[in-house]
PDB file of C-alpha atoms in Angstrom:
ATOM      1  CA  UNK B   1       0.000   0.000   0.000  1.00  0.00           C
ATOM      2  CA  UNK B   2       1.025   3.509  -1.011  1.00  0.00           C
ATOM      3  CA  UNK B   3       2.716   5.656   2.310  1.00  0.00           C
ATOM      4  CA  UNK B   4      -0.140   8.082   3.512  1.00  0.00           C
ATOM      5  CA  UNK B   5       0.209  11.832   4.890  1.00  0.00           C
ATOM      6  CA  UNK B   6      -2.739  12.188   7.153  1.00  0.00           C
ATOM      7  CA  UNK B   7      -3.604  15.804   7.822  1.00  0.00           C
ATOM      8  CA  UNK B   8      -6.644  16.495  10.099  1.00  0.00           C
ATOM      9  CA  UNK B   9      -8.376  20.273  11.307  1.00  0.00           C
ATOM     10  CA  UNK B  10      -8.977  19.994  15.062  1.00  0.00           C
ATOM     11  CA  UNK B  11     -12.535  21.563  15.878  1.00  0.00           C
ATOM     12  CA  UNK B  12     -15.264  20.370  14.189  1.00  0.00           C
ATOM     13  CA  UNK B  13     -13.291  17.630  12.302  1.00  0.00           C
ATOM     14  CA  UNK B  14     -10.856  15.543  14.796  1.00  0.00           C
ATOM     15  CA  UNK B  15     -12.406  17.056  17.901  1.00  0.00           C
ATOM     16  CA  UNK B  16     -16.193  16.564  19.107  1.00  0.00           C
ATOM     17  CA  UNK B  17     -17.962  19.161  20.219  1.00  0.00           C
ATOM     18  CA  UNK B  18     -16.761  19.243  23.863  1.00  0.00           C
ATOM     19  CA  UNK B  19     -13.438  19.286  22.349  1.00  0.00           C
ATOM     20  CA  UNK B  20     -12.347  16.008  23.188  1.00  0.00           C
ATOM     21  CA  UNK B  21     -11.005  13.397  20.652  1.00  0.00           C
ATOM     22  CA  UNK B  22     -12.896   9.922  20.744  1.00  0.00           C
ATOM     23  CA  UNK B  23     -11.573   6.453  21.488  1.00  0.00           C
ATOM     24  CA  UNK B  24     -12.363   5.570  17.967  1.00  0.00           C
ATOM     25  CA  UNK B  25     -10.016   8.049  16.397  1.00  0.00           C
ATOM     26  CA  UNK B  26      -7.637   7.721  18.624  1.00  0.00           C
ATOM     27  CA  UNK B  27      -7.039   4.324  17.424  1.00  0.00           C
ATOM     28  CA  UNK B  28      -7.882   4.465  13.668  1.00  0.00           C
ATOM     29  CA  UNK B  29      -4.732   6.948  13.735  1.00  0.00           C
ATOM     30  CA  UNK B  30      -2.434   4.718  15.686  1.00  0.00           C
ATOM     31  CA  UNK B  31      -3.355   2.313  13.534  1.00  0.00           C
ATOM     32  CA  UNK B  32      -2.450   4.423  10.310  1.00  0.00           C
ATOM     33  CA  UNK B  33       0.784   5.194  12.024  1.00  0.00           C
ATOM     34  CA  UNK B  34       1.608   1.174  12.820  1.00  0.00           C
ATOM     35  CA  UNK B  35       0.621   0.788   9.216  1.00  0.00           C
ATOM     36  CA  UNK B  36       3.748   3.359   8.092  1.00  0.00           C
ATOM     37  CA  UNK B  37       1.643   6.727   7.507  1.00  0.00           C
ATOM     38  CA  UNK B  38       2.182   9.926   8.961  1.00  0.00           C
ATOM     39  CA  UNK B  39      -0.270  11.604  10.837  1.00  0.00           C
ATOM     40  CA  UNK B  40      -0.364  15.260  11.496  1.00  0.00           C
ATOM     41  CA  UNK B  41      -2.700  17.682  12.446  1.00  0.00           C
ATOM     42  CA  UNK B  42      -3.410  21.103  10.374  1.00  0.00           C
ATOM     43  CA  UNK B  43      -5.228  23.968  12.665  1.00  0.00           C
ATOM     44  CA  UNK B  44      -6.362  27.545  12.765  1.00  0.00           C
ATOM     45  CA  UNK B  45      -5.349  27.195  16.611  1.00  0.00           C
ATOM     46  CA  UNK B  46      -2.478  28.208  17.636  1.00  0.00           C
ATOM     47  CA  UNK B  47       0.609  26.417  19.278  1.00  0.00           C
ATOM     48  CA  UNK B  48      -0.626  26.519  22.326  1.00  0.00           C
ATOM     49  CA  UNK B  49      -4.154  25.618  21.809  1.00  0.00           C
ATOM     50  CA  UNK B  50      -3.274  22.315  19.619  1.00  0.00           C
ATOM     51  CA  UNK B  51       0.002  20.914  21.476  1.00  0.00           C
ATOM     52  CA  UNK B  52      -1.971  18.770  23.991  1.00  0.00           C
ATOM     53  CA  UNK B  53      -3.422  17.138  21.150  1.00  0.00           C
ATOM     54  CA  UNK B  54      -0.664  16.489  19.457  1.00  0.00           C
ATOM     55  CA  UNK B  55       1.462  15.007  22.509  1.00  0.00           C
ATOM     56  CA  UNK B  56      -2.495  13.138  23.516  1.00  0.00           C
ATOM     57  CA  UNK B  57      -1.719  11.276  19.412  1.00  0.00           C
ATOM     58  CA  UNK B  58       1.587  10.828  19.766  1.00  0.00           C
ATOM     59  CA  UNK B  59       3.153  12.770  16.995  1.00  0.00           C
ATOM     60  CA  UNK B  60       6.486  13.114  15.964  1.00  0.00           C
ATOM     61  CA  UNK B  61       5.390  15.425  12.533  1.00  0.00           C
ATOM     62  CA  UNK B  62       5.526  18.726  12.191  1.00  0.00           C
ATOM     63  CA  UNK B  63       2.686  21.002  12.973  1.00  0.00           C
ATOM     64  CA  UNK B  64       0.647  23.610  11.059  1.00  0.00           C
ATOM     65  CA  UNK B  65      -0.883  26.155  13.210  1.00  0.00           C
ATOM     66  CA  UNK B  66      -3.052  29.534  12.597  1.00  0.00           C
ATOM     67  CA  UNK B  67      -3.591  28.177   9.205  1.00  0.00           C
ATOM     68  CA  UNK B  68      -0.561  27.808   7.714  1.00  0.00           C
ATOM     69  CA  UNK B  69       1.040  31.050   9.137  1.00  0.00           C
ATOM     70  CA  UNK B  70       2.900  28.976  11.415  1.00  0.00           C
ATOM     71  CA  UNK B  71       4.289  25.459   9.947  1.00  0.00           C
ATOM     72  CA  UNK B  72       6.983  24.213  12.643  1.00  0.00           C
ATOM     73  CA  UNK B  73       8.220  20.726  14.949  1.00  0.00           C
ATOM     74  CA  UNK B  74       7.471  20.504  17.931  1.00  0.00           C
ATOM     75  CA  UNK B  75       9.795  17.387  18.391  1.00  0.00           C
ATOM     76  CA  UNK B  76      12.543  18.642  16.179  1.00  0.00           C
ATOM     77  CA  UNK B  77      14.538  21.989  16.669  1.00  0.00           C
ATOM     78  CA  UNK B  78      16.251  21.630  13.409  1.00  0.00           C
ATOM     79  CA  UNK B  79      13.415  21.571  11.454  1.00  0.00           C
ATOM     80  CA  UNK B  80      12.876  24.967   9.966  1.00  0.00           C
ATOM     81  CA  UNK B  81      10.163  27.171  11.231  1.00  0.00           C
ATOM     82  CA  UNK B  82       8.141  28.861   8.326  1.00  0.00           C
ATOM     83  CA  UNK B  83       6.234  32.328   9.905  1.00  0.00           C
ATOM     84  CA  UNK B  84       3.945  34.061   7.254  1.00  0.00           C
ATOM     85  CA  UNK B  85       3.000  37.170   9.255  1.00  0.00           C
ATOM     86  CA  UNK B  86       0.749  40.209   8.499  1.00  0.00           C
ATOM     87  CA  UNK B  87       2.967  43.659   7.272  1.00  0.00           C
ATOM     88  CA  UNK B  88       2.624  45.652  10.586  1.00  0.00           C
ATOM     89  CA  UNK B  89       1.951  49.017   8.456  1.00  0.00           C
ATOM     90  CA  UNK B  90      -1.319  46.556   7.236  1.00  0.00           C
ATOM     91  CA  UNK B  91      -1.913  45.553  10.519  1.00  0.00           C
ATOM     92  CA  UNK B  92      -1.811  49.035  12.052  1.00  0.00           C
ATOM     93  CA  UNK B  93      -3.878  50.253   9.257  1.00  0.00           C
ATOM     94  CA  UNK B  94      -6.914  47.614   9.660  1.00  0.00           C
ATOM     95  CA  UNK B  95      -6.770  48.274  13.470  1.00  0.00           C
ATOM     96  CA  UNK B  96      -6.821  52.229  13.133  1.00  0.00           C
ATOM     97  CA  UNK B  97     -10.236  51.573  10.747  1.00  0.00           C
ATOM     98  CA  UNK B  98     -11.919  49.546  12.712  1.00  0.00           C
ATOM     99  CA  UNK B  99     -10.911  49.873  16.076  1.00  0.00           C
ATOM    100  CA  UNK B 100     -13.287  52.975  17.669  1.00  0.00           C
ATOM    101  CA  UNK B 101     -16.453  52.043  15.984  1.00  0.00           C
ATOM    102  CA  UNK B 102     -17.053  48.677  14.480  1.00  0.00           C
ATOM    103  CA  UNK B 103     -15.034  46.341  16.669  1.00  0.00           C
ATOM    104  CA  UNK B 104     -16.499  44.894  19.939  1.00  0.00           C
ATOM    105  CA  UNK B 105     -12.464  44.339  20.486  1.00  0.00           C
ATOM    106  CA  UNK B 106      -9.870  42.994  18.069  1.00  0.00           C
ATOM    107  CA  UNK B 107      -7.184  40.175  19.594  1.00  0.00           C
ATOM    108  CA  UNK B 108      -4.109  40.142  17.799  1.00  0.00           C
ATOM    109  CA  UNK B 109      -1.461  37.271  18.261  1.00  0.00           C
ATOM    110  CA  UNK B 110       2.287  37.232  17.283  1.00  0.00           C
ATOM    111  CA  UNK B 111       2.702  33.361  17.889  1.00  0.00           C
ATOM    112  CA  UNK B 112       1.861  32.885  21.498  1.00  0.00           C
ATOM    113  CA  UNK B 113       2.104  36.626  22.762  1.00  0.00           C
ATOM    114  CA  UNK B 114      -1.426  37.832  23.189  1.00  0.00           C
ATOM    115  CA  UNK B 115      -2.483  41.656  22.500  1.00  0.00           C
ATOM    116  CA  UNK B 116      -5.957  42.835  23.315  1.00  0.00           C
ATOM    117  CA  UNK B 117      -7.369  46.688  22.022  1.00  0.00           C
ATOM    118  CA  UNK B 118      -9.846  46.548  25.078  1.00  0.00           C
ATOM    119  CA  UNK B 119      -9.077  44.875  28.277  1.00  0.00           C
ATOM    120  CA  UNK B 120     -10.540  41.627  27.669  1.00  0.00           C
ATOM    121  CA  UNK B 121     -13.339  40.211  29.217  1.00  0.00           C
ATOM    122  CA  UNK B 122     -14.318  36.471  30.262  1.00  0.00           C
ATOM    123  CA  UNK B 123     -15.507  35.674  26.642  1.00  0.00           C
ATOM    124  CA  UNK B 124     -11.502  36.570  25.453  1.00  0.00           C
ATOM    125  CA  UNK B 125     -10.168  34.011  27.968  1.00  0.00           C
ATOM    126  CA  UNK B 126      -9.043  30.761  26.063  1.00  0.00           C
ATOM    127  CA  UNK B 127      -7.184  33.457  23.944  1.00  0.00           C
ATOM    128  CA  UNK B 128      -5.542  33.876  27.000  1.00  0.00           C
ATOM    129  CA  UNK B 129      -5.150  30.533  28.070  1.00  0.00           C
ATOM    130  CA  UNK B 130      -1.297  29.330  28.068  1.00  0.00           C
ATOM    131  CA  UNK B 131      -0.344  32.275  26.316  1.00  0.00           C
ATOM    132  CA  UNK B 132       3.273  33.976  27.239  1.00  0.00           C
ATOM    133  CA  UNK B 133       2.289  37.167  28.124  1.00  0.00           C
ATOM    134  CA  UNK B 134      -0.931  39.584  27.509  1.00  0.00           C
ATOM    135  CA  UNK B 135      -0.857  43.209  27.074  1.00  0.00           C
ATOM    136  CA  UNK B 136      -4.052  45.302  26.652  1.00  0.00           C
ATOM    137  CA  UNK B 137      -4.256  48.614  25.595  1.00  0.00           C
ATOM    138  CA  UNK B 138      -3.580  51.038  22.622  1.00  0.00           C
ATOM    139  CA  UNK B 139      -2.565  47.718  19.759  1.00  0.00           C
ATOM    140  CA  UNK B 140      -0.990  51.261  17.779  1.00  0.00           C
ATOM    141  CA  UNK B 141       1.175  51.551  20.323  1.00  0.00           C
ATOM    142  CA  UNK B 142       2.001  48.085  21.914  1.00  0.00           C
ATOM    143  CA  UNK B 143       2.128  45.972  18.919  1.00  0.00           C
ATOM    144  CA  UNK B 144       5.752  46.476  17.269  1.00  0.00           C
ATOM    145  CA  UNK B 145       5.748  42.654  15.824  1.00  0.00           C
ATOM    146  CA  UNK B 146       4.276  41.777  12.457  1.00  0.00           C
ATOM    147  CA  UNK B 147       1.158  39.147  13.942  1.00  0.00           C
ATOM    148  CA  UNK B 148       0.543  36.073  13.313  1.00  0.00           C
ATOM    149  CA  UNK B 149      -2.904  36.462  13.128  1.00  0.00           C
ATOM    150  CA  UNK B 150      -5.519  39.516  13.921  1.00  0.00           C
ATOM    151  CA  UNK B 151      -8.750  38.739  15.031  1.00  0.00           C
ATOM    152  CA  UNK B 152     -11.678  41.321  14.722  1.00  0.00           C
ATOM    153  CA  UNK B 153     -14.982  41.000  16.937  1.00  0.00           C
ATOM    154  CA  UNK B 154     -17.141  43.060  15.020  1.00  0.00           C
ATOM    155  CA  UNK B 155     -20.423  44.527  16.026  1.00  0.00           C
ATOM    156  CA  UNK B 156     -22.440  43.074  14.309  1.00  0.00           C
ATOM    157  CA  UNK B 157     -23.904  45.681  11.896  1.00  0.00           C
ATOM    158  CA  UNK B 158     -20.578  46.628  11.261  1.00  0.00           C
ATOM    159  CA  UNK B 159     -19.102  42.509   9.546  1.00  0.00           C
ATOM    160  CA  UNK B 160     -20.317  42.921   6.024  1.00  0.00           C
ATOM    161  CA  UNK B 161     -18.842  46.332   5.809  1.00  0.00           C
ATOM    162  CA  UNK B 162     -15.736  45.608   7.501  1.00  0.00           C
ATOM    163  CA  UNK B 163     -15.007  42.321   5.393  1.00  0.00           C
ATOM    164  CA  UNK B 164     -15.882  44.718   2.100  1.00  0.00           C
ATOM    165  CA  UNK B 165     -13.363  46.935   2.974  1.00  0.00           C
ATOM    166  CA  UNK B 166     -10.550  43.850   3.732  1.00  0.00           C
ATOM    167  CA  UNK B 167     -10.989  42.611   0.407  1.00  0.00           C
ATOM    168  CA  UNK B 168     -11.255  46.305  -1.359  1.00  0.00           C
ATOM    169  CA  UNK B 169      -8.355  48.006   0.516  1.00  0.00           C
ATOM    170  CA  UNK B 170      -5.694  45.435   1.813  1.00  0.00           C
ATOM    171  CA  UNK B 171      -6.726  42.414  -0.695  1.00  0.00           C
ATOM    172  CA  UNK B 172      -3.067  42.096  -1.968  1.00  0.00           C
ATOM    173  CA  UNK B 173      -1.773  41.853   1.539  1.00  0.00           C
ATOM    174  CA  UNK B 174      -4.664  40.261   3.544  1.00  0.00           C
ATOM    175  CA  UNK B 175      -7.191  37.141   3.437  1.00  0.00           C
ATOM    176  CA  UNK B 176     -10.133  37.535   5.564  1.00  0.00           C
ATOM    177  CA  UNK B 177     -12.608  34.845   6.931  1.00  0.00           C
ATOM    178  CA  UNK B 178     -15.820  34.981   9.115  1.00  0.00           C
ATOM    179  CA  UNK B 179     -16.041  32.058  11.855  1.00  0.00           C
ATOM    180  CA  UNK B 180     -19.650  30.727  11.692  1.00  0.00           C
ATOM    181  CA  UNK B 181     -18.972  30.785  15.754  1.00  0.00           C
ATOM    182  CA  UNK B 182     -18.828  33.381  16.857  1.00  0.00           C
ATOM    183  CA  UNK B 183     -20.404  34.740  14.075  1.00  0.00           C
ATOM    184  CA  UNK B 184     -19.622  37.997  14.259  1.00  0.00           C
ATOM    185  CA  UNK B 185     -15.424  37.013  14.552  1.00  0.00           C
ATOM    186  CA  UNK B 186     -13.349  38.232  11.830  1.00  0.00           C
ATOM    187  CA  UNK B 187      -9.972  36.789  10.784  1.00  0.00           C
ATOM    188  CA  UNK B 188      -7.258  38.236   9.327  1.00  0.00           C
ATOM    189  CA  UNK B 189      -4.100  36.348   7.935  1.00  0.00           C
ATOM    190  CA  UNK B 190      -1.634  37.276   5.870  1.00  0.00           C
ATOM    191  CA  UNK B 191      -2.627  37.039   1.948  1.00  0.00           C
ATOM    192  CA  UNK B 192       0.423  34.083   1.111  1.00  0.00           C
ATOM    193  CA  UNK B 193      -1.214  31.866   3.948  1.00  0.00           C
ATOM    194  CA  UNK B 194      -3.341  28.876   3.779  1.00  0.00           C
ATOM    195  CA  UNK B 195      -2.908  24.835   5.323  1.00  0.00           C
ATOM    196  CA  UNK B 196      -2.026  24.025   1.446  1.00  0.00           C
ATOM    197  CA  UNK B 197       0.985  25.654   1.776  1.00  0.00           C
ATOM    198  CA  UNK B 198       1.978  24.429   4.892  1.00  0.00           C
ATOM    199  CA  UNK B 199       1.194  20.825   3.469  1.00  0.00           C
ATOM    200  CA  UNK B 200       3.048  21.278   0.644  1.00  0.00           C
ATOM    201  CA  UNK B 201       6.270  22.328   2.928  1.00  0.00           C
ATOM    202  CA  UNK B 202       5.432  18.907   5.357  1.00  0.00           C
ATOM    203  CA  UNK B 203       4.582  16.546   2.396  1.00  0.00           C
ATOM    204  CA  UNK B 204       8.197  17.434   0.886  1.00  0.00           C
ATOM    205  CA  UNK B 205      10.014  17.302   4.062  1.00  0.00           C
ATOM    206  CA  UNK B 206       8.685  13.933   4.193  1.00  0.00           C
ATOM    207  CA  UNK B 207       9.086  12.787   0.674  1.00  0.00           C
ATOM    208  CA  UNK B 208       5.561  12.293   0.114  1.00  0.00           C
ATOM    209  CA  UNK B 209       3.646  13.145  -2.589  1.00  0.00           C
ATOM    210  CA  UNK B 210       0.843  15.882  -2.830  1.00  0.00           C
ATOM    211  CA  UNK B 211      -1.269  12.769  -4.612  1.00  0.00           C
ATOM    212  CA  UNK B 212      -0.605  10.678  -1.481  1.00  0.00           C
ATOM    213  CA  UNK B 213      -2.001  13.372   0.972  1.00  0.00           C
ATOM    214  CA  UNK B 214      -5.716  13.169   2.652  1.00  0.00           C
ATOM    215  CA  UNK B 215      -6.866  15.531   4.575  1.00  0.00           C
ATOM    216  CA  UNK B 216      -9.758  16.122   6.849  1.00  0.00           C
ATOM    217  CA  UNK B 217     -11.770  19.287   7.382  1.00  0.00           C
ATOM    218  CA  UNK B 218     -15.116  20.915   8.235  1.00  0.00           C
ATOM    219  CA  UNK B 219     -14.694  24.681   7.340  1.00  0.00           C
ATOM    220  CA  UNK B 220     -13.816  27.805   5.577  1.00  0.00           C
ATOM    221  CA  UNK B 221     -10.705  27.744   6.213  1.00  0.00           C
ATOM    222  CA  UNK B 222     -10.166  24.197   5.237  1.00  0.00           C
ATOM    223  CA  UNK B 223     -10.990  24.746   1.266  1.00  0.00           C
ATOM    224  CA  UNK B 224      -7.327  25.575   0.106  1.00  0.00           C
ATOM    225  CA  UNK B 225      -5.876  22.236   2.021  1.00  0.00           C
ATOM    226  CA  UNK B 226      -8.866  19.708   0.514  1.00  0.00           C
ATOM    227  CA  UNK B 227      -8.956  21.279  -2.998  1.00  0.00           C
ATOM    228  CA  UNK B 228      -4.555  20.873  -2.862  1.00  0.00           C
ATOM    229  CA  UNK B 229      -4.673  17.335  -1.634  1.00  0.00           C
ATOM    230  CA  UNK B 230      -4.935  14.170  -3.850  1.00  0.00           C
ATOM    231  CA  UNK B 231      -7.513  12.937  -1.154  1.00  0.00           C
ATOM    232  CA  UNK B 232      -9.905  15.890   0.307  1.00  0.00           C
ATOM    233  CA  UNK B 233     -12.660  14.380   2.662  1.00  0.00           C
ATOM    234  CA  UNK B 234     -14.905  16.820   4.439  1.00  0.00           C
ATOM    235  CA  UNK B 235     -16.943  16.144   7.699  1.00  0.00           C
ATOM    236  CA  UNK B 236     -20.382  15.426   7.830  1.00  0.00           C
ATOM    237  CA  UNK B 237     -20.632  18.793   9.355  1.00  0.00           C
ATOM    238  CA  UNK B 238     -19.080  20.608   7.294  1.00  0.00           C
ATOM    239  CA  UNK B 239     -20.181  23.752   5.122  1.00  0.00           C
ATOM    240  CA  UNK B 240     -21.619  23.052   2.040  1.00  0.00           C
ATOM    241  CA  UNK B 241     -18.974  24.618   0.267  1.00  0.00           C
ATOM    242  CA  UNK B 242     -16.458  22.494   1.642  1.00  0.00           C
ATOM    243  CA  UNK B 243     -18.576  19.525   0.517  1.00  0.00           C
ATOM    244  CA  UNK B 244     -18.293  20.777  -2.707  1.00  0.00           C
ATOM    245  CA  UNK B 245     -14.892  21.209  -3.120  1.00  0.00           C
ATOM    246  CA  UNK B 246     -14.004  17.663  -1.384  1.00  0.00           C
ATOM    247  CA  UNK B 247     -13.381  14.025  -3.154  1.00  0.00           C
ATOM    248  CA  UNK B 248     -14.824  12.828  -0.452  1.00  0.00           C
ATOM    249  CA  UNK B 249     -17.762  13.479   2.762  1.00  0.00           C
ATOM    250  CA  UNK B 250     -17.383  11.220   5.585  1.00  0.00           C
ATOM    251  CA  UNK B 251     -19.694  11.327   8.858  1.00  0.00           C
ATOM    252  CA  UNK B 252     -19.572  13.902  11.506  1.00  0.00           C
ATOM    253  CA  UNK B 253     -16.616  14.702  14.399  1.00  0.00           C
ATOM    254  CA  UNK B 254     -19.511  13.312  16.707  1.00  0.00           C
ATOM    255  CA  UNK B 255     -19.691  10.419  14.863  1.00  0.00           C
ATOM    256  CA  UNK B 256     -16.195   9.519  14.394  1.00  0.00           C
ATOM    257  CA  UNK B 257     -15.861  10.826  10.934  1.00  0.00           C
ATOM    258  CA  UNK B 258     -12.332  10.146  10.585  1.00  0.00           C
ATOM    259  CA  UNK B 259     -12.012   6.813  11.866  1.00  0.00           C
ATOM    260  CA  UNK B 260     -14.878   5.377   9.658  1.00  0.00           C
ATOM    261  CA  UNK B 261     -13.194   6.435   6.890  1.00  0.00           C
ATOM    262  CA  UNK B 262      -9.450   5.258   7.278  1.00  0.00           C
ATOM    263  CA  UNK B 263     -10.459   2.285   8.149  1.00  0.00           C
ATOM    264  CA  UNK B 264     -12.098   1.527   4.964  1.00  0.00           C
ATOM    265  CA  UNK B 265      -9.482   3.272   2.699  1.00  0.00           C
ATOM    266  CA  UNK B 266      -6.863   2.055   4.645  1.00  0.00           C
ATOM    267  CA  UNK B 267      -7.925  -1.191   5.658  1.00  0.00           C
ATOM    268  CA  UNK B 268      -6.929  -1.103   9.323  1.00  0.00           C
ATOM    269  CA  UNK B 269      -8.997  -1.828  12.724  1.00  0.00           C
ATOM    270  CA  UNK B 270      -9.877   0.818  15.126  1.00  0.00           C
TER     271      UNK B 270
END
């Protein structure tokens, strides 16, 4: 049998929706690995957010996080780190639009250093969960870093106009994409970003080929990774547009999706 790349989203795909990962998977992806594929997992999340459930697997791949802005090993110091960050004089200029009027508060992240517009209150704490330090306050003045990722809340007459003027005014710099929850969430990534890329970086460091690659996913920001593989299955779940891109639509993350369908296509027992 061919050698496998196995890339899987977190929420809504690997993880059910109390954000734990089943028996059933568990072992459908040990099973892959005893086999001789590689597992890894692909995530908007950052580091900090996805490491637990990388050490819970057992992985020794590398890891994509915020979408593909980060692509590093967690296991592997040599490996080298990829960082696709927004232009500060971008980021700056989105916050300075957006910040007095149509934001609720906007979260910005240079890899695990958390910055907050507004103090931040208990809905903005798994941002701050694990996270290496926290500064609220004036983002024009604190943040110095290009981010990682920038995160608008926006009120919510205010989405439609602010994602109009992402994709009019900072287009060539910026990709933008609304969560479905919280609805109202904004996110903003840096234009040469997506999972694709970071799977096409992983896939070559570990002489697999792009036609060998399946990959698991439920949402938006999932369509670049299964349109790029030679396998894209989406989640039961998943938004219809997702669907439509994908080879493939397996059941839900609450009904081990991903198990039920590598154990068919790879013939193993979970």
């Amino acid at each position: 049998m061919s050698r496998y790349l196995i890339a899987v989203d977190l929420d809504g795909t690997l993880l059910r929706d109390d954000k734990t990962i089943s028996d059933r998977n568990i072992r459908a992806l040990q099973a892959a690995r005893e086999a001789g594929h590689e597992v890894m997992i692909a995530t908007g999340r950052p580091q900090r957010h996805s490491i637990m459930y990388y050490e819970q697997l057992g992985l020794t791949t590398p890891l994509i996080n915020f979408n593909g802005a980060l692509v590093h090993h967690p296991k592997d110091s040599s490996y080298a780190v990829t960082h696709r960050p927004i232009p500060l004089k971008t980021a700056h200029e989105i916050i300075e639009e957006v910040s007095e009027t149509k934001a609720h508060n906007i979260v910005v992240e240079v890899t695990d250093h958390v910055y907050f517009q507004k103090e931040p209150q208990e809905f903005y704490s798994p941002y701050t969960e694990r996270a290496l330090s926290v500064t609220s306050g004036n983002l024009l003045k604190h943040l110095q870093e290009e981010p990682t990722s920038l995160l608008i809340h926006a009120t919510k007459e205010h989405v439609d106009n602010v994602r109009a003027r992402l994709n009019k005014v900072h287009a060539e710099a910026v990709l933008n994409r609304q969560w479905r929850m919280p609805e109202h969430m904004i996110e903003v990534m840096s234009q040469n970003t997506s999972k694709a890329l970071g799977l096409r970086e992983v896939s070559k460091h570990l002489g697999i080929n792009r036609k060998n690659i399946i990959a698991f996913g439920d949402e938006e920001n999932d369509l670049e990774m299964l349109d790029y593989v030679g396998t894209g299955v989406a989640m039961g779940n998943a938004i219809s547009q997702l669907k439509a891109v994908a080879n493939e639509v397996t059941a839900s993350n609450m009904e081990d999706g991903i198990a039920i369908y590598l154990e068919e296509k790879l013939g193993i027992k979970a």
